[in-house]
PDB file of C-alpha atoms in Angstrom:
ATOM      1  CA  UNK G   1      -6.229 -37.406  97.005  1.00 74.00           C
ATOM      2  CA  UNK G   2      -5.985 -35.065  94.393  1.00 78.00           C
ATOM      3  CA  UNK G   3      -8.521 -35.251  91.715  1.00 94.00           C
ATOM      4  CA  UNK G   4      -7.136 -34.386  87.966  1.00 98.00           C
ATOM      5  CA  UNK G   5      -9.236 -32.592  85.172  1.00 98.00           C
ATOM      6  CA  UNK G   6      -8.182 -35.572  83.055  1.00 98.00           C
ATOM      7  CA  UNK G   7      -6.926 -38.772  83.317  1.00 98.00           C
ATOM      8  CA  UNK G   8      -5.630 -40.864  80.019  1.00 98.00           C
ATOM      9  CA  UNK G   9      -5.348 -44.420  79.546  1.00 98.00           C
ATOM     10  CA  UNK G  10      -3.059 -45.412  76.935  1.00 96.00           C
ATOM     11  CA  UNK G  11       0.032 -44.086  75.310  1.00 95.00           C
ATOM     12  CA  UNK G  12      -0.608 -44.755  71.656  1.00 94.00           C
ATOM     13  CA  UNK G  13      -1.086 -41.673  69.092  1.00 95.00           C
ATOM     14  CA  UNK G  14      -4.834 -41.231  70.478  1.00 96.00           C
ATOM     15  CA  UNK G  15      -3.397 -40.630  73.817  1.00 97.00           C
ATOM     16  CA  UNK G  16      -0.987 -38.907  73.629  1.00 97.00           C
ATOM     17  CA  UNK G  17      -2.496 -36.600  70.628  1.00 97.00           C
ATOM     18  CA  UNK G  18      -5.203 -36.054  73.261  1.00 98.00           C
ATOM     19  CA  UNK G  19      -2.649 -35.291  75.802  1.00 98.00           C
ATOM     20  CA  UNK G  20      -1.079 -32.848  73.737  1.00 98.00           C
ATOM     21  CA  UNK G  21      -4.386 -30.963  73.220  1.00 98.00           C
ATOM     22  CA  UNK G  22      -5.224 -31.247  76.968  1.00 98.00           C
ATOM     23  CA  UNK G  23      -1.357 -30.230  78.242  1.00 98.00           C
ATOM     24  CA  UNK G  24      -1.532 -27.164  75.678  1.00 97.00           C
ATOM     25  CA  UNK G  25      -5.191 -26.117  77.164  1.00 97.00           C
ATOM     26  CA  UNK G  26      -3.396 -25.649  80.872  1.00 97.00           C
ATOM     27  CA  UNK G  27      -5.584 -28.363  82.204  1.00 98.00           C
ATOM     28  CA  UNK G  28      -4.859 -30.567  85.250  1.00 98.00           C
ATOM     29  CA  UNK G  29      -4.048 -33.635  83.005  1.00 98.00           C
ATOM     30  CA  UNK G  30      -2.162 -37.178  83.083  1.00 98.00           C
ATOM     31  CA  UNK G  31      -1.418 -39.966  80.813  1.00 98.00           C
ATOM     32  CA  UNK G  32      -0.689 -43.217  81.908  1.00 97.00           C
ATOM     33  CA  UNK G  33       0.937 -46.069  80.030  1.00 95.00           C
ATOM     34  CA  UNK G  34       1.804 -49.201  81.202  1.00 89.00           C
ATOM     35  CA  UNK G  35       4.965 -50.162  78.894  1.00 85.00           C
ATOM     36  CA  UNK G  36       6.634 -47.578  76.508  1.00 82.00           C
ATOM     37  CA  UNK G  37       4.429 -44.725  74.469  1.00 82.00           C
ATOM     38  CA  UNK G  38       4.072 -45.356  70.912  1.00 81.00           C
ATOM     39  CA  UNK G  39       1.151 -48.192  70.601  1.00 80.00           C
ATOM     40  CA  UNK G  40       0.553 -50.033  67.698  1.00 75.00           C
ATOM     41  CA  UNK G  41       3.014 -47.476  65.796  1.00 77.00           C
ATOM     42  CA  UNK G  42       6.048 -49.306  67.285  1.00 75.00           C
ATOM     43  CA  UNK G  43       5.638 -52.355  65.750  1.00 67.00           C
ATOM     44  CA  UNK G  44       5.288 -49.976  62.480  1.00 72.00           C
ATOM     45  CA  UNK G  45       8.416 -50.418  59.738  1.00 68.00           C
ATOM     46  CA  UNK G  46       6.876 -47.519  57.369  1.00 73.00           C
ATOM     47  CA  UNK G  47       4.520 -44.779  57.543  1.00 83.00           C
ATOM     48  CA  UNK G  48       3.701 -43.638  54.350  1.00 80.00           C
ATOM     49  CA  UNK G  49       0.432 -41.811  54.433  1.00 83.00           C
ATOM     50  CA  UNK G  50       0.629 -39.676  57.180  1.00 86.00           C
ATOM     51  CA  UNK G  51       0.239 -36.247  55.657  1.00 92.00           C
ATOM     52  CA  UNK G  52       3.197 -34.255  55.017  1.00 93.00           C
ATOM     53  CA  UNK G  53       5.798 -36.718  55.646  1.00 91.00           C
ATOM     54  CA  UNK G  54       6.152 -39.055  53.220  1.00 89.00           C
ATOM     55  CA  UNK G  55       8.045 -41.609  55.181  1.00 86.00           C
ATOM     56  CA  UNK G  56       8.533 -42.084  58.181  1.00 89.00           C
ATOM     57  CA  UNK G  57       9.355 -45.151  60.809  1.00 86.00           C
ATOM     58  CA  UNK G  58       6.551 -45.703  62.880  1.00 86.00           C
ATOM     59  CA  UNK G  59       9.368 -45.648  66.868  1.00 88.00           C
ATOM     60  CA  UNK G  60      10.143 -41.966  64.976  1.00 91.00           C
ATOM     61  CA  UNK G  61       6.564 -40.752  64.849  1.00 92.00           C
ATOM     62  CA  UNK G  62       5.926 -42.056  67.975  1.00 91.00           C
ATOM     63  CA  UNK G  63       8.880 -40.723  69.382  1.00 93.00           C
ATOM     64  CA  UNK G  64       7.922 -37.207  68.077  1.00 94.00           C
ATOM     65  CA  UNK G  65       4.266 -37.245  69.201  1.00 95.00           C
ATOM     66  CA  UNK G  66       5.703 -37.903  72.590  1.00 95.00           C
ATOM     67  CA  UNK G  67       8.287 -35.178  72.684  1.00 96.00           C
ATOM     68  CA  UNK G  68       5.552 -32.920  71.375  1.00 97.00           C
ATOM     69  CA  UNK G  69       3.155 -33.571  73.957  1.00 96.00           C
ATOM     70  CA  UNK G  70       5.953 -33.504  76.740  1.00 96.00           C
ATOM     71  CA  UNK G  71       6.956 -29.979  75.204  1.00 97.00           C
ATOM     72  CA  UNK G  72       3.339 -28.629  76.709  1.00 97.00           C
ATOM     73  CA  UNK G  73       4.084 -30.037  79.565  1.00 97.00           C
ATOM     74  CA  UNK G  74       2.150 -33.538  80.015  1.00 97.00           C
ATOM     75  CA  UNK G  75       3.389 -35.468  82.752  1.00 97.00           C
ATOM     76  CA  UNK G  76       3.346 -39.620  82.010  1.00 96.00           C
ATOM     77  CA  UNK G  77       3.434 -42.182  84.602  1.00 96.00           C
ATOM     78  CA  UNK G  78       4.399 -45.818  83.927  1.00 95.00           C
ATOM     79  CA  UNK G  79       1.530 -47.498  85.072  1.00 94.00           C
ATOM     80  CA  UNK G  80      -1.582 -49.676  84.025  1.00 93.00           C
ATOM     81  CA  UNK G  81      -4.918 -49.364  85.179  1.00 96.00           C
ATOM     82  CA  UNK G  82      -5.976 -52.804  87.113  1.00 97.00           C
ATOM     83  CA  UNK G  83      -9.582 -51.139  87.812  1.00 97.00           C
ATOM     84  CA  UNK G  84     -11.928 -48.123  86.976  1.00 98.00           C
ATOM     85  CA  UNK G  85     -15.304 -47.105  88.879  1.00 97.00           C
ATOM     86  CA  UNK G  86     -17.209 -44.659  87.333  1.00 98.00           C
ATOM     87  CA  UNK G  87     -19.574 -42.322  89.353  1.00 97.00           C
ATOM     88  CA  UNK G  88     -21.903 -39.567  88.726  1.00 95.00           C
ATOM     89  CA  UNK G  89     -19.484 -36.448  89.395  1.00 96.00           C
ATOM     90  CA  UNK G  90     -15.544 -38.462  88.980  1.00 97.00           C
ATOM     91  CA  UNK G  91     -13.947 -41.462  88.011  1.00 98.00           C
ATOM     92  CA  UNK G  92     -11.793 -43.475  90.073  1.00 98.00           C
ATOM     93  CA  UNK G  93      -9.015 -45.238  88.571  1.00 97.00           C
ATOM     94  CA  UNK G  94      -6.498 -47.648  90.191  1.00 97.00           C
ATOM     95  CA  UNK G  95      -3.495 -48.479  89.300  1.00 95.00           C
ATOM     96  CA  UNK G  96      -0.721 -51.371  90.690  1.00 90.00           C
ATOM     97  CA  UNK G  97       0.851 -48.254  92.431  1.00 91.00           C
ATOM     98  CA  UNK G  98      -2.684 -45.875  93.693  1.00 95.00           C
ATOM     99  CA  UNK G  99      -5.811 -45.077  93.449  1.00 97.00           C
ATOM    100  CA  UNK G 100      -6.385 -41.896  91.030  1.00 97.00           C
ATOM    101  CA  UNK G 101      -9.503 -39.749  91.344  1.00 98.00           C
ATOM    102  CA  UNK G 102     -10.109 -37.324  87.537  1.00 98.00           C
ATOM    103  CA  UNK G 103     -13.393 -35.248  86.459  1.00 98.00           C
ATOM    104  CA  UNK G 104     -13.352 -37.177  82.778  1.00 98.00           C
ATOM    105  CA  UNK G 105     -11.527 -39.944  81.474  1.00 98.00           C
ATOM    106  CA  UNK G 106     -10.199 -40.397  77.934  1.00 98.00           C
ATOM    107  CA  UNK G 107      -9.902 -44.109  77.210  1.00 98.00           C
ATOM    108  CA  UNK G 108      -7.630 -44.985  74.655  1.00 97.00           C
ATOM    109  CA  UNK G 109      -6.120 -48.452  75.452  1.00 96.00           C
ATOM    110  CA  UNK G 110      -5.770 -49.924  71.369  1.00 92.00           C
ATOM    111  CA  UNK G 111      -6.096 -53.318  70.757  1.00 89.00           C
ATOM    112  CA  UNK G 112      -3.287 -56.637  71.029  1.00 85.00           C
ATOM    113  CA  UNK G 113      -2.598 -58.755  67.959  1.00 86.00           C
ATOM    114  CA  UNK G 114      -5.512 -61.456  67.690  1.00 91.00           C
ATOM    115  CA  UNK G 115      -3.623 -64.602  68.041  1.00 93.00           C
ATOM    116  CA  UNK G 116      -4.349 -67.866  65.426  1.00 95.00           C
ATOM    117  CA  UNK G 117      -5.156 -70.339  68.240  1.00 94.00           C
ATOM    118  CA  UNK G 118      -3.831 -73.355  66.564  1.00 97.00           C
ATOM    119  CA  UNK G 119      -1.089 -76.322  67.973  1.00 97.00           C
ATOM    120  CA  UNK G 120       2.110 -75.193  68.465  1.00 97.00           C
ATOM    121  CA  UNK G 121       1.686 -71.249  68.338  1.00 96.00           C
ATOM    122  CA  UNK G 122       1.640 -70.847  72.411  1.00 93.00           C
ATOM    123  CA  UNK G 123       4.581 -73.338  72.368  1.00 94.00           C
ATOM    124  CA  UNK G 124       6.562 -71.794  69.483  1.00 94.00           C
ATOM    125  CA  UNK G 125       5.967 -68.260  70.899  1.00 90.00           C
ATOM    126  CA  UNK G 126       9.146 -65.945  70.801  1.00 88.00           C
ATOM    127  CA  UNK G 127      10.824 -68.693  68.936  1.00 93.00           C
ATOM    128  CA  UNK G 128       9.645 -68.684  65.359  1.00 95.00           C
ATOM    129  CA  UNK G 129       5.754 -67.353  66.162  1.00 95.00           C
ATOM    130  CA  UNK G 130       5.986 -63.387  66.378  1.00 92.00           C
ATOM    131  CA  UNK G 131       3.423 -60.636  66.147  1.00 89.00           C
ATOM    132  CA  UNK G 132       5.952 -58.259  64.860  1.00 85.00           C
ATOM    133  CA  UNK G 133       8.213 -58.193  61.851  1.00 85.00           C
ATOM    134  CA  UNK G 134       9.473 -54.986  62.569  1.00 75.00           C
ATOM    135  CA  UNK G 135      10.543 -55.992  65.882  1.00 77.00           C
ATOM    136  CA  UNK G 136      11.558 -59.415  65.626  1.00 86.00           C
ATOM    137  CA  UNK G 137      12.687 -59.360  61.269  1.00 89.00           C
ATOM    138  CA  UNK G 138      16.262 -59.451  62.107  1.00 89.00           C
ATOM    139  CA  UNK G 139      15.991 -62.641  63.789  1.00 91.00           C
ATOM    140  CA  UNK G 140      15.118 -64.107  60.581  1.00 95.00           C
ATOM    141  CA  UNK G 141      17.993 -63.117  58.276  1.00 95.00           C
ATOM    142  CA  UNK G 142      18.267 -65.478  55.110  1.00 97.00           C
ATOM    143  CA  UNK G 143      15.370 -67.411  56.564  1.00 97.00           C
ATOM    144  CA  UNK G 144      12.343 -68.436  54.723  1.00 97.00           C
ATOM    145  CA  UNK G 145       9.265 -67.131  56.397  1.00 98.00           C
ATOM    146  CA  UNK G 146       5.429 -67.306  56.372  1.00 98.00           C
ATOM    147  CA  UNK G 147       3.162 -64.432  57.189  1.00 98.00           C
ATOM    148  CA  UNK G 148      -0.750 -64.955  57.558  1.00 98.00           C
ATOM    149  CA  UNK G 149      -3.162 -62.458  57.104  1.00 97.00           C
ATOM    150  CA  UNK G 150      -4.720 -59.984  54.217  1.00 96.00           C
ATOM    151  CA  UNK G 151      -5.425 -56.321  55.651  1.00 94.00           C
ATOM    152  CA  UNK G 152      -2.598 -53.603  55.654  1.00 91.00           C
ATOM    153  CA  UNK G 153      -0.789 -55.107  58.646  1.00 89.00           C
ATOM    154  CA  UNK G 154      -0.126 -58.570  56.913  1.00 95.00           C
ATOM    155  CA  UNK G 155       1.742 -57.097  54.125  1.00 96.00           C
ATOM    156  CA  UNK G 156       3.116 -54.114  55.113  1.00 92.00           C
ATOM    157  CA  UNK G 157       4.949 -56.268  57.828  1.00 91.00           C
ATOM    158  CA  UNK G 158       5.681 -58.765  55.082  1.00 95.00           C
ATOM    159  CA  UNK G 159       7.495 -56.465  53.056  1.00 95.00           C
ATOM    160  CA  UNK G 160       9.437 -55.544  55.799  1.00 92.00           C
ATOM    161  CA  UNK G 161      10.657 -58.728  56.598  1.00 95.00           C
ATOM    162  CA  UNK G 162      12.072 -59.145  52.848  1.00 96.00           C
ATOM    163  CA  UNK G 163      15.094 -56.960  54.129  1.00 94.00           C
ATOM    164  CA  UNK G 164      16.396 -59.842  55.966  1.00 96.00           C
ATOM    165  CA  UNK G 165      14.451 -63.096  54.988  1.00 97.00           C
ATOM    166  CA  UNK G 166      15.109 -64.668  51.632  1.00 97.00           C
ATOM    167  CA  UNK G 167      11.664 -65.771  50.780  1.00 97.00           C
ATOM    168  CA  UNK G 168       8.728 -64.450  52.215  1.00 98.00           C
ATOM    169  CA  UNK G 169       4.806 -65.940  52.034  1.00 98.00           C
ATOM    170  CA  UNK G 170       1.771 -64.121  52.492  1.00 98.00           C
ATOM    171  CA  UNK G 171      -1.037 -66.980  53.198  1.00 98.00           C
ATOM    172  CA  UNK G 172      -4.519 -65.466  53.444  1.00 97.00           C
ATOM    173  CA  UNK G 173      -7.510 -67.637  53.977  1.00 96.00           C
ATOM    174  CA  UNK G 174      -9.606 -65.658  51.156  1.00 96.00           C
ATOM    175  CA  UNK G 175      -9.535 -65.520  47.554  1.00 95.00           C
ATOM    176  CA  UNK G 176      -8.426 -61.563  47.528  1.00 95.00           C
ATOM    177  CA  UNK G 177      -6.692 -59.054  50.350  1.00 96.00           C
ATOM    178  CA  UNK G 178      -8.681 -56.454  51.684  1.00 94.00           C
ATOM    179  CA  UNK G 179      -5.270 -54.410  52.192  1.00 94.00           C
ATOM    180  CA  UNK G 180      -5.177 -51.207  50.392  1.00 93.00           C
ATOM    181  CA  UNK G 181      -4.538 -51.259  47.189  1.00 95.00           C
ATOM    182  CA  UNK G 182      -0.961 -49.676  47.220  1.00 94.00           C
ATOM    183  CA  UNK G 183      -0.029 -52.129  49.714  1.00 95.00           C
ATOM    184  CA  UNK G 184      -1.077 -54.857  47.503  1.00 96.00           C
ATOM    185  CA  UNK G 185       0.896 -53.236  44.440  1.00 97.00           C
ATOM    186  CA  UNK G 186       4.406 -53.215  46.521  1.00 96.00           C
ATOM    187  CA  UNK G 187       3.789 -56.603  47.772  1.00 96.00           C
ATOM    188  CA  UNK G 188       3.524 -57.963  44.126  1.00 96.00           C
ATOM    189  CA  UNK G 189       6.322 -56.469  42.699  1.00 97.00           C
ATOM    190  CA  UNK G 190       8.445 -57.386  45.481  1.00 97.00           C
ATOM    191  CA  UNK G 191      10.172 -60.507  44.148  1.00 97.00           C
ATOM    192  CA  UNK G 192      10.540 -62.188  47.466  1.00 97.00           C
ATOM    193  CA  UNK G 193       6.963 -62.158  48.605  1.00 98.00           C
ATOM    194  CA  UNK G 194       4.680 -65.119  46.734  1.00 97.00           C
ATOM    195  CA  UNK G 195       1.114 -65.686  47.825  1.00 97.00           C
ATOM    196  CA  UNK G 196      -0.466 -68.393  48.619  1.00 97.00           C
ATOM    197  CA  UNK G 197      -4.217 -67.569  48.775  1.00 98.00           C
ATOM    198  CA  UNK G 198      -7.179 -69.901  50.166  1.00 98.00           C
ATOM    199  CA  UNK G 199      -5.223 -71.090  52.668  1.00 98.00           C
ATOM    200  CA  UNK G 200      -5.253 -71.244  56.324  1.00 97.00           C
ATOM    201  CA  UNK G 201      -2.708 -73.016  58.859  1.00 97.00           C
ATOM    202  CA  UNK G 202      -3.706 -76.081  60.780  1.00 97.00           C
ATOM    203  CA  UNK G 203      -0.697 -76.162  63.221  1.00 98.00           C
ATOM    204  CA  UNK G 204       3.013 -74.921  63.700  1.00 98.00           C
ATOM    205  CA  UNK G 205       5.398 -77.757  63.996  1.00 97.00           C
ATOM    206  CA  UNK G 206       9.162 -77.644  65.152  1.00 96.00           C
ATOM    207  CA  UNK G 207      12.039 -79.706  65.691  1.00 92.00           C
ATOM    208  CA  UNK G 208      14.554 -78.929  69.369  1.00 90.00           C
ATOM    209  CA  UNK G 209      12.660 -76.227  70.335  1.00 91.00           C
ATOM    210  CA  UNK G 210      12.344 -73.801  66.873  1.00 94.00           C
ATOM    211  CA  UNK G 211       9.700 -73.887  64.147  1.00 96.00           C
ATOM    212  CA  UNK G 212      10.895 -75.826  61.176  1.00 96.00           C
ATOM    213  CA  UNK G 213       7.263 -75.940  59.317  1.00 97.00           C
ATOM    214  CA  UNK G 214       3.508 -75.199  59.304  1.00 98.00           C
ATOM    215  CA  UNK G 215       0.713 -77.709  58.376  1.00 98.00           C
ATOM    216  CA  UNK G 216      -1.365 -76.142  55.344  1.00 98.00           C
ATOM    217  CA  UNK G 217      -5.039 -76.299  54.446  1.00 98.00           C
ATOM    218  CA  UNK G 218      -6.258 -75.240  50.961  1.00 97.00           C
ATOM    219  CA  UNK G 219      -9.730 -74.424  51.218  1.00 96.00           C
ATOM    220  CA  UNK G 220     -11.026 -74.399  48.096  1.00 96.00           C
ATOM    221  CA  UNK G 221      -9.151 -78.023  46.966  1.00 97.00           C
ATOM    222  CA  UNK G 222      -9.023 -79.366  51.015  1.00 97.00           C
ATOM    223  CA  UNK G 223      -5.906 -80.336  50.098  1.00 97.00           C
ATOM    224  CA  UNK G 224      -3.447 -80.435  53.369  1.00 97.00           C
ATOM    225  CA  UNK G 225      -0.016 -79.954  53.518  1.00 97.00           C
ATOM    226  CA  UNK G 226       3.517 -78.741  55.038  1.00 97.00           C
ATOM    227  CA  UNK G 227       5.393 -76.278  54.211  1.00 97.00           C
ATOM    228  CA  UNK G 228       9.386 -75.577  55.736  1.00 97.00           C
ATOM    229  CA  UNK G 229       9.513 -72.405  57.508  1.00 98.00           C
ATOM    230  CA  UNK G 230      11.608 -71.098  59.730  1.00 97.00           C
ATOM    231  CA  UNK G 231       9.359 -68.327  60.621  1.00 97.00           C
ATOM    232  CA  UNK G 232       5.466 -67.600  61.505  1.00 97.00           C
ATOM    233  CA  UNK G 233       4.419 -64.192  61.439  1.00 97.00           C
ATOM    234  CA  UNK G 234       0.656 -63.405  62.590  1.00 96.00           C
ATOM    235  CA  UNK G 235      -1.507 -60.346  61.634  1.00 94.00           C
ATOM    236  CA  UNK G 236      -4.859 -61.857  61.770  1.00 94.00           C
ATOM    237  CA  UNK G 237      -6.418 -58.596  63.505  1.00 87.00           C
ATOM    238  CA  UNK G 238      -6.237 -57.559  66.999  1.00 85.00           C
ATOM    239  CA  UNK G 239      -8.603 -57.874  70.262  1.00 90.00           C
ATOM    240  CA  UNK G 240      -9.741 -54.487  72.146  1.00 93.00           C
ATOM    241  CA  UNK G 241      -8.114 -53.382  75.084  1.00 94.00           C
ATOM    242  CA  UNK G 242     -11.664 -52.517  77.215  1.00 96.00           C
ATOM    243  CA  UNK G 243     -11.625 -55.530  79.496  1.00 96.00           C
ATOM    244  CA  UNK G 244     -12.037 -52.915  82.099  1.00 97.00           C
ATOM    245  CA  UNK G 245     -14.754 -51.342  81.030  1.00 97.00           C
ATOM    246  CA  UNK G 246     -17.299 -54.394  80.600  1.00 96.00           C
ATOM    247  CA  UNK G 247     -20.067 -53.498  82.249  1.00 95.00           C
ATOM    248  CA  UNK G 248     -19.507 -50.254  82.748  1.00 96.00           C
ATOM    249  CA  UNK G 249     -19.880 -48.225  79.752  1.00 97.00           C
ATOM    250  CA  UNK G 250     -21.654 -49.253  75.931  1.00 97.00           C
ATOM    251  CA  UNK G 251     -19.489 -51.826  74.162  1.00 97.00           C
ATOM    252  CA  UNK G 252     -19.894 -53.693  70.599  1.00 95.00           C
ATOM    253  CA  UNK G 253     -17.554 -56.460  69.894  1.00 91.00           C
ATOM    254  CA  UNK G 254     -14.966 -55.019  72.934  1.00 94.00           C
ATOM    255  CA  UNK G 255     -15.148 -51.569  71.291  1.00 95.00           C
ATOM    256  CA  UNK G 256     -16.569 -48.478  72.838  1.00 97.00           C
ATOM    257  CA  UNK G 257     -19.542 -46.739  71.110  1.00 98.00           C
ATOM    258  CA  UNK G 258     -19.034 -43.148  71.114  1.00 98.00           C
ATOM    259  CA  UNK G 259     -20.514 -40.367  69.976  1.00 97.00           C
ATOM    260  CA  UNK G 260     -19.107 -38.037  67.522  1.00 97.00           C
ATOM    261  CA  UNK G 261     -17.626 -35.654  69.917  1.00 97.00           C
ATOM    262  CA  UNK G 262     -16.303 -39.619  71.443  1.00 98.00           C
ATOM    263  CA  UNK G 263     -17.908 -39.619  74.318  1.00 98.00           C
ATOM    264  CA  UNK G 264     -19.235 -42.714  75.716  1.00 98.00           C
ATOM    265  CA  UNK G 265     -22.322 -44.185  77.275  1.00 98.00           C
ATOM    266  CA  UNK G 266     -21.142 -42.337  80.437  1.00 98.00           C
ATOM    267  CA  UNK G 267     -20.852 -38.588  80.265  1.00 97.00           C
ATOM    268  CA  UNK G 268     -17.748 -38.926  81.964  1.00 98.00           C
ATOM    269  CA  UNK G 269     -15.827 -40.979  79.992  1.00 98.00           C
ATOM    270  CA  UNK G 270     -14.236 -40.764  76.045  1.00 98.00           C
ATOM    271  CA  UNK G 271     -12.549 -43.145  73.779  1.00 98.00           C
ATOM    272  CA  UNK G 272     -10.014 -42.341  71.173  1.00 98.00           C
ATOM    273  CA  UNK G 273      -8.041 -44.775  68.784  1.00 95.00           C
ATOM    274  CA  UNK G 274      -8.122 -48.157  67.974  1.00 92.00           C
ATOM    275  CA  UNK G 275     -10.541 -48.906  70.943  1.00 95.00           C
ATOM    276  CA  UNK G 276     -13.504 -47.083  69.522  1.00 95.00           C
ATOM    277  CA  UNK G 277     -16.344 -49.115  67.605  1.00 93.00           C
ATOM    278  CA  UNK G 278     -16.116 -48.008  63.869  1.00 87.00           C
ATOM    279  CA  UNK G 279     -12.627 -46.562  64.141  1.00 86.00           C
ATOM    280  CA  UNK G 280     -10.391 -46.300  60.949  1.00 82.00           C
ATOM    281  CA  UNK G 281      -7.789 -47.821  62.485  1.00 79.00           C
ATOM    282  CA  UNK G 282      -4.833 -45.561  60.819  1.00 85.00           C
ATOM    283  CA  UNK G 283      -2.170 -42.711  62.763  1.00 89.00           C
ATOM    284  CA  UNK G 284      -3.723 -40.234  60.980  1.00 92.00           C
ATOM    285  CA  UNK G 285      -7.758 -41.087  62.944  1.00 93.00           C
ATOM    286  CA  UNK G 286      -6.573 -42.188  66.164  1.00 94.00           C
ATOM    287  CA  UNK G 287      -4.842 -38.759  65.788  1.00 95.00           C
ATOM    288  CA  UNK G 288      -8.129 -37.016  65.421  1.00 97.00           C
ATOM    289  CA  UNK G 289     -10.044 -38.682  67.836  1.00 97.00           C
ATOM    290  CA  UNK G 290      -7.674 -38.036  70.408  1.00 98.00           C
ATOM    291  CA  UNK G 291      -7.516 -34.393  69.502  1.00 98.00           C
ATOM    292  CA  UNK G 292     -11.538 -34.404  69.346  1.00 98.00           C
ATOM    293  CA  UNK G 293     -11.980 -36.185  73.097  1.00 98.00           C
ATOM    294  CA  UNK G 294      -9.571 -33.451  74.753  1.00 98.00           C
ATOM    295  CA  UNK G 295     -11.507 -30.445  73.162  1.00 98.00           C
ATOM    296  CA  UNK G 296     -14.624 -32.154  74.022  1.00 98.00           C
ATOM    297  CA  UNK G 297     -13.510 -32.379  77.625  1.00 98.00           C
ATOM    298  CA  UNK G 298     -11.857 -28.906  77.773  1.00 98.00           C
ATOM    299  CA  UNK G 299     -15.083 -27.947  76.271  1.00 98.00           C
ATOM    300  CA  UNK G 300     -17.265 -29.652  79.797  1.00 97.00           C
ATOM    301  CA  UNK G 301     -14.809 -28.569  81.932  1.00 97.00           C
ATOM    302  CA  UNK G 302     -15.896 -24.984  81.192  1.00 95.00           C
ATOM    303  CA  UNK G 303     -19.283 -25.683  81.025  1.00 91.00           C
ATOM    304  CA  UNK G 304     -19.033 -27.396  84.532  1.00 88.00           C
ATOM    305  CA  UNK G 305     -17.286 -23.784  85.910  1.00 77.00           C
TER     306      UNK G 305
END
């Protein structure tokens, strides 16, 4: 079995910035993805702060990152980890296909949208209920449609989908959005987008099979109602990847404490990206860390010869 310098988990920008890095360094390296490289950023409409482009659609980036790292020579295979075991000198990571053997690990699986967990979201899934306006917006044309949330994700997907939906709501269960402040601007001025604020969703309710309306809860007047929709969109946060590392390394609400160089509780293994407690959750970070974890592991692998 051959044993790899460096084995990466995940093909968002943290892994594949890191397998840029480790590719360009001449080391024995591999990324592995279990769907299509990009993460998070292809469910992206509009990058607008990553520096020196000033806009930019977030398959592009992703696109490019992966054509960069490709250009050193990184080799990606198309397949999920089902397992890790960590020892003292390796790590051994399985895979649906084999069993991988690699010197250090760079763990940089992101995170999945956080889902509401009310009625009638599992059962409206994929047909009203979506996770991604950018991938599912066109669906919607001249449809009115609901969004719930308040960070960056809630309305820069929400001013996405006002390219095809007539009318689109922003419901956030607080009094004020803890987006960025930008964000918040172009949502305002957009005349499509109204907010409804205070408010969370009780259940999503249909008619043959499609949502037709939500059930409403005003917290601050308990006053509950429905409201016609023809569309749900959910950005209420997302859940960390690291199901396969409980246990096994230092975790703090599912994310990975690392140090600065992101190494974790094991000397073996790094996290980069979304997955790591205290992360800034933007390209621009997960960027960094990933570029920080492969220097940090070029940087033992010469230490070790």
């Amino acid at each position: 079995m051959e044993m790899y310098d460096l084995i990466i988990l995940g093909g968002g920008v943290a892994g594949m910035t890191a397998g840029l890095y480790a590719a360009r360094g001449q080391i024995n390296v591999v990324l592995f993805e279990k769907n299509a490289p990009g993460g998070q950023m292809l469910s992206t409409d509009s990058i607008e702060n990553y520096p020196g482009i000033e806009h930019i659609e977030g398959f592009e980036l992703g696109t490019k990152i992966m054509q960069h790292a490709q250009k050193f020579g990184l080799p990606i295979k198309y397949e999920g980890a089902t397992e890790i075991n960590l020892f003292e000198d390796y790590v051994e990571v399985k895979t649906q296909n084999d069993t991988y053997k690699t010197k250090y690990l760079i763990f940089a699986t992101g995170s999945n949208p956080r889902k509401l967990g009310v009625p009638g979201e599992a059962e409206f899934a994929g047909k009203g209920v979506s996770y991604c306006a950018t991938c599912d917006g066109a669906f919607f044309r001249d449809k009115e449609c609901i969004v719930f949330g308040g960070g960056n994700s809630a309305l820069d997907e929400g001013i996405a989908l006002t390219k095809y939906a007539t009318k689109v709501t922003i419901a956030h269960r607080r009094d004020e959005f803890t987006a960025e402040a930008f964000l918040q601007t172009v949502a305002k001025n957009n005349e499509k987008i109204e907010f409804l604020m205070n408010h969370e969703v009780k259940e999503i309710r249909g008619n043959e099979g499609k949502v037709d309306r939500v059930l409403l809860f005003n917290n601050k007047t308990n006053e509950e109602y429905e409201k016609a929709v023809e569309g749900v969109f959910v950005f209420v946060g997302y859940t960390p990847n690291s199901e396969l590392m409980e246990g096994k390394v230092e975790l703090e609400r599912g994310q990975i404490i690392t140090d600065i160089n992101m190494k974790a509780s094991h000397p073996r293994v790094y996290a980069a990206g979304d997955i790591r407690l205290n992360a800034v959750k933007q390209v621009i970070s997960s960027g960094g860390d990933g570029a920080t974890a492969a220097i940090a592991v070029m940087h033992a692998l010469r230490h070790e010869k």
